[in-house]
């Protein structure tokens, strides 16, 4: 669109009269200098495009409407991106959680296989203490053997599991062994 020199002068005059107020208004809502400048540029470009049809007495209202709408659009885009990022993060957390559950199930299966390789009485003691949470004294009464024998079976069971976990799975399973077998009720 070809504008007359008079239009350039009018635009410059409107710009000088409104820019400070408009800048403060937008900055108050965005709290970002660069975003504010982008929004102002957008507003004045729209004014430039419609300069021939604009009511000069109402140009300030028009610019504030442009600015308000641009700020609202920015907030909407920002909220949508936060929602999208949030959904992606939730999906990633879900995948990680499923992976952890699968890893835990596999480790549980491997530990169960190791427990099954123990002698019967040692396995029974270990299961009663670790899986059923019975004290050494309760297991002693239930099985009719001394508390000292229960303690010996537990020590042997833990030693076996640590040794096997290290031998089969290597150093990466040290943490697993520590977590699984560090707390032995007595």
Tab-separated table of C-alpha atoms in Angstrom:
chain	number	residue	atom	x	y	z
A	1	UNK	CA	0.000	0.000	0.000
A	2	UNK	CA	1.430	3.361	-1.004
A	3	UNK	CA	0.959	5.972	1.690
A	4	UNK	CA	1.258	9.651	1.245
A	5	UNK	CA	3.931	11.731	3.009
A	6	UNK	CA	1.092	13.050	5.142
A	7	UNK	CA	0.388	9.463	6.304
A	8	UNK	CA	4.028	9.000	7.326
A	9	UNK	CA	3.846	12.167	9.362
A	10	UNK	CA	0.545	11.091	10.951
A	11	UNK	CA	1.944	7.672	11.835
A	12	UNK	CA	5.066	9.198	13.367
A	13	UNK	CA	2.965	11.620	15.424
A	14	UNK	CA	0.673	8.795	16.666
A	15	UNK	CA	3.692	6.675	17.483
A	16	UNK	CA	5.304	9.482	19.519
A	17	UNK	CA	2.068	10.139	21.414
A	18	UNK	CA	1.286	6.530	22.334
A	19	UNK	CA	4.496	4.510	22.550
A	20	UNK	CA	5.437	5.202	26.191
A	21	UNK	CA	1.993	4.426	27.588
A	22	UNK	CA	1.632	1.371	25.399
A	23	UNK	CA	5.115	0.163	26.313
A	24	UNK	CA	4.366	0.445	30.052
A	25	UNK	CA	1.039	-1.317	29.611
A	26	UNK	CA	2.532	-4.281	27.750
A	27	UNK	CA	5.616	-4.514	29.966
A	28	UNK	CA	3.392	-4.606	33.047
A	29	UNK	CA	1.666	-7.710	31.655
A	30	UNK	CA	4.618	-9.520	30.068
A	31	UNK	CA	7.457	-8.564	32.439
A	32	UNK	CA	9.766	-9.138	29.517
A	33	UNK	CA	11.425	-6.284	27.641
A	34	UNK	CA	12.048	-8.221	24.423
A	35	UNK	CA	8.537	-9.643	24.301
A	36	UNK	CA	7.148	-6.168	24.975
A	37	UNK	CA	9.114	-4.755	22.053
A	38	UNK	CA	7.887	-7.560	19.781
A	39	UNK	CA	4.282	-6.931	20.775
A	40	UNK	CA	4.645	-3.181	20.224
A	41	UNK	CA	6.132	-3.779	16.798
A	42	UNK	CA	3.174	-6.010	15.979
A	43	UNK	CA	0.709	-3.357	17.195
A	44	UNK	CA	2.285	-0.538	15.220
A	45	UNK	CA	2.505	-2.697	12.105
A	46	UNK	CA	-1.237	-3.347	12.372
A	47	UNK	CA	-1.789	0.384	12.833
A	48	UNK	CA	0.353	1.069	9.748
A	49	UNK	CA	-1.674	-1.446	7.702
A	50	UNK	CA	-4.972	0.200	8.701
A	51	UNK	CA	-3.799	3.793	8.960
A	52	UNK	CA	-5.987	5.030	6.086
A	53	UNK	CA	-9.174	3.755	7.776
A	54	UNK	CA	-8.354	4.468	11.440
A	55	UNK	CA	-10.263	7.055	13.449
A	56	UNK	CA	-7.350	9.164	14.705
A	57	UNK	CA	-9.270	10.254	17.817
A	58	UNK	CA	-9.613	6.594	18.882
A	59	UNK	CA	-6.170	5.351	17.836
A	60	UNK	CA	-4.966	4.968	21.440
A	61	UNK	CA	-7.918	2.681	22.257
A	62	UNK	CA	-7.216	0.696	19.107
A	63	UNK	CA	-3.541	0.250	19.978
A	64	UNK	CA	-4.369	-0.861	23.525
A	65	UNK	CA	-6.841	-3.384	22.087
A	66	UNK	CA	-4.158	-4.699	19.733
A	67	UNK	CA	-1.706	-4.902	22.639
A	68	UNK	CA	-4.169	-6.592	24.995
A	69	UNK	CA	-5.039	-9.193	22.348
A	70	UNK	CA	-1.359	-9.845	21.616
A	71	UNK	CA	-0.624	-10.350	25.316
A	72	UNK	CA	-3.593	-12.713	25.642
A	73	UNK	CA	-2.421	-14.663	22.580
A	74	UNK	CA	1.051	-14.923	24.072
A	75	UNK	CA	-0.324	-16.195	27.393
A	76	UNK	CA	-2.477	-18.772	25.606
A	77	UNK	CA	0.479	-20.022	23.570
A	78	UNK	CA	2.608	-20.155	26.690
A	79	UNK	CA	-0.070	-22.085	28.620
A	80	UNK	CA	-0.531	-24.516	25.744
A	81	UNK	CA	3.197	-25.132	25.573
A	82	UNK	CA	3.262	-25.708	29.346
A	83	UNK	CA	0.380	-28.164	28.990
A	84	UNK	CA	2.150	-29.945	26.129
A	85	UNK	CA	5.435	-30.086	28.078
A	86	UNK	CA	3.539	-31.288	31.138
A	87	UNK	CA	1.868	-34.051	29.132
A	88	UNK	CA	5.221	-35.082	27.647
A	89	UNK	CA	6.809	-35.112	31.106
A	90	UNK	CA	3.938	-37.228	32.471
A	91	UNK	CA	4.287	-39.662	29.583
A	92	UNK	CA	8.053	-39.887	30.115
A	93	UNK	CA	7.534	-40.419	33.851
A	94	UNK	CA	5.025	-43.148	33.062
A	95	UNK	CA	7.488	-44.862	30.712
A	96	UNK	CA	10.239	-44.586	33.334
A	97	UNK	CA	7.863	-45.955	35.967
A	98	UNK	CA	6.937	-48.914	33.727
A	99	UNK	CA	10.635	-49.526	33.038
A	100	UNK	CA	11.352	-49.495	36.762
A	101	UNK	CA	8.475	-51.867	37.433
A	102	UNK	CA	9.777	-54.247	34.768
A	103	UNK	CA	13.318	-54.022	36.164
A	104	UNK	CA	12.008	-54.632	39.671
A	105	UNK	CA	9.947	-57.620	38.498
A	106	UNK	CA	12.995	-59.070	36.718
A	107	UNK	CA	15.229	-58.545	39.758
A	108	UNK	CA	12.549	-60.080	41.961
A	109	UNK	CA	12.396	-63.106	39.650
A	110	UNK	CA	16.188	-63.458	39.740
A	111	UNK	CA	16.310	-63.203	43.536
A	112	UNK	CA	13.503	-65.791	43.798
A	113	UNK	CA	15.501	-68.133	41.554
A	114	UNK	CA	18.519	-67.726	43.841
A	115	UNK	CA	16.398	-68.350	46.954
A	116	UNK	CA	15.070	-71.543	45.348
A	117	UNK	CA	18.659	-72.840	45.096
A	118	UNK	CA	19.133	-72.713	48.889
A	119	UNK	CA	18.886	-75.829	51.042
A	120	UNK	CA	15.269	-76.395	52.153
A	121	UNK	CA	15.620	-75.462	55.833
A	122	UNK	CA	17.703	-72.309	55.058
A	123	UNK	CA	15.166	-71.286	52.419
A	124	UNK	CA	12.284	-71.793	54.880
A	125	UNK	CA	14.018	-69.646	57.520
A	126	UNK	CA	14.827	-66.930	54.990
A	127	UNK	CA	11.263	-66.821	53.628
A	128	UNK	CA	9.698	-66.677	57.089
A	129	UNK	CA	12.001	-63.836	58.178
A	130	UNK	CA	12.195	-61.796	54.945
A	131	UNK	CA	8.875	-62.393	53.233
A	132	UNK	CA	6.585	-62.914	56.211
A	133	UNK	CA	8.435	-60.523	58.522
A	134	UNK	CA	8.643	-62.913	61.455
A	135	UNK	CA	11.247	-62.312	64.146
A	136	UNK	CA	14.004	-64.856	64.819
A	137	UNK	CA	12.177	-65.801	68.005
A	138	UNK	CA	8.882	-66.421	66.166
A	139	UNK	CA	10.636	-68.530	63.519
A	140	UNK	CA	12.459	-70.436	66.275
A	141	UNK	CA	9.172	-71.304	67.968
A	142	UNK	CA	7.451	-72.204	64.691
A	143	UNK	CA	10.260	-74.453	63.404
A	144	UNK	CA	11.331	-75.858	66.780
A	145	UNK	CA	14.988	-74.830	66.404
A	146	UNK	CA	17.076	-72.414	68.436
A	147	UNK	CA	17.235	-68.680	67.794
A	148	UNK	CA	20.990	-69.050	67.283
A	149	UNK	CA	20.360	-71.601	64.504
A	150	UNK	CA	17.889	-69.206	62.875
A	151	UNK	CA	20.538	-66.479	62.962
A	152	UNK	CA	23.088	-68.871	61.441
A	153	UNK	CA	20.670	-69.846	58.622
A	154	UNK	CA	19.981	-66.169	57.887
A	155	UNK	CA	23.680	-65.290	57.799
A	156	UNK	CA	24.357	-68.202	55.439
A	157	UNK	CA	21.377	-67.269	53.247
A	158	UNK	CA	22.523	-63.656	52.956
A	159	UNK	CA	26.119	-64.672	52.302
A	160	UNK	CA	24.934	-67.041	49.554
A	161	UNK	CA	22.712	-64.396	47.957
A	162	UNK	CA	25.423	-61.729	48.039
A	163	UNK	CA	27.994	-64.096	46.572
A	164	UNK	CA	25.666	-65.318	43.830
A	165	UNK	CA	24.402	-61.831	42.971
A	166	UNK	CA	27.983	-60.559	42.673
A	167	UNK	CA	29.173	-63.570	40.684
A	168	UNK	CA	26.275	-63.643	38.263
A	169	UNK	CA	25.384	-59.983	37.937
A	170	UNK	CA	28.646	-58.219	38.659
A	171	UNK	CA	29.369	-55.016	40.490
A	172	UNK	CA	26.242	-53.289	39.231
A	173	UNK	CA	24.234	-55.505	41.558
A	174	UNK	CA	26.139	-54.552	44.682
A	175	UNK	CA	23.568	-51.872	45.344
A	176	UNK	CA	20.779	-54.408	44.851
A	177	UNK	CA	22.384	-56.769	47.345
A	178	UNK	CA	22.845	-53.984	49.860
A	179	UNK	CA	19.251	-52.834	49.469
A	180	UNK	CA	17.740	-56.298	49.599
A	181	UNK	CA	19.793	-57.769	52.399
A	182	UNK	CA	21.095	-55.025	54.650
A	183	UNK	CA	18.186	-55.024	57.090
A	184	UNK	CA	17.952	-58.370	58.786
A	185	UNK	CA	15.543	-58.522	61.711
A	186	UNK	CA	16.884	-60.292	64.738
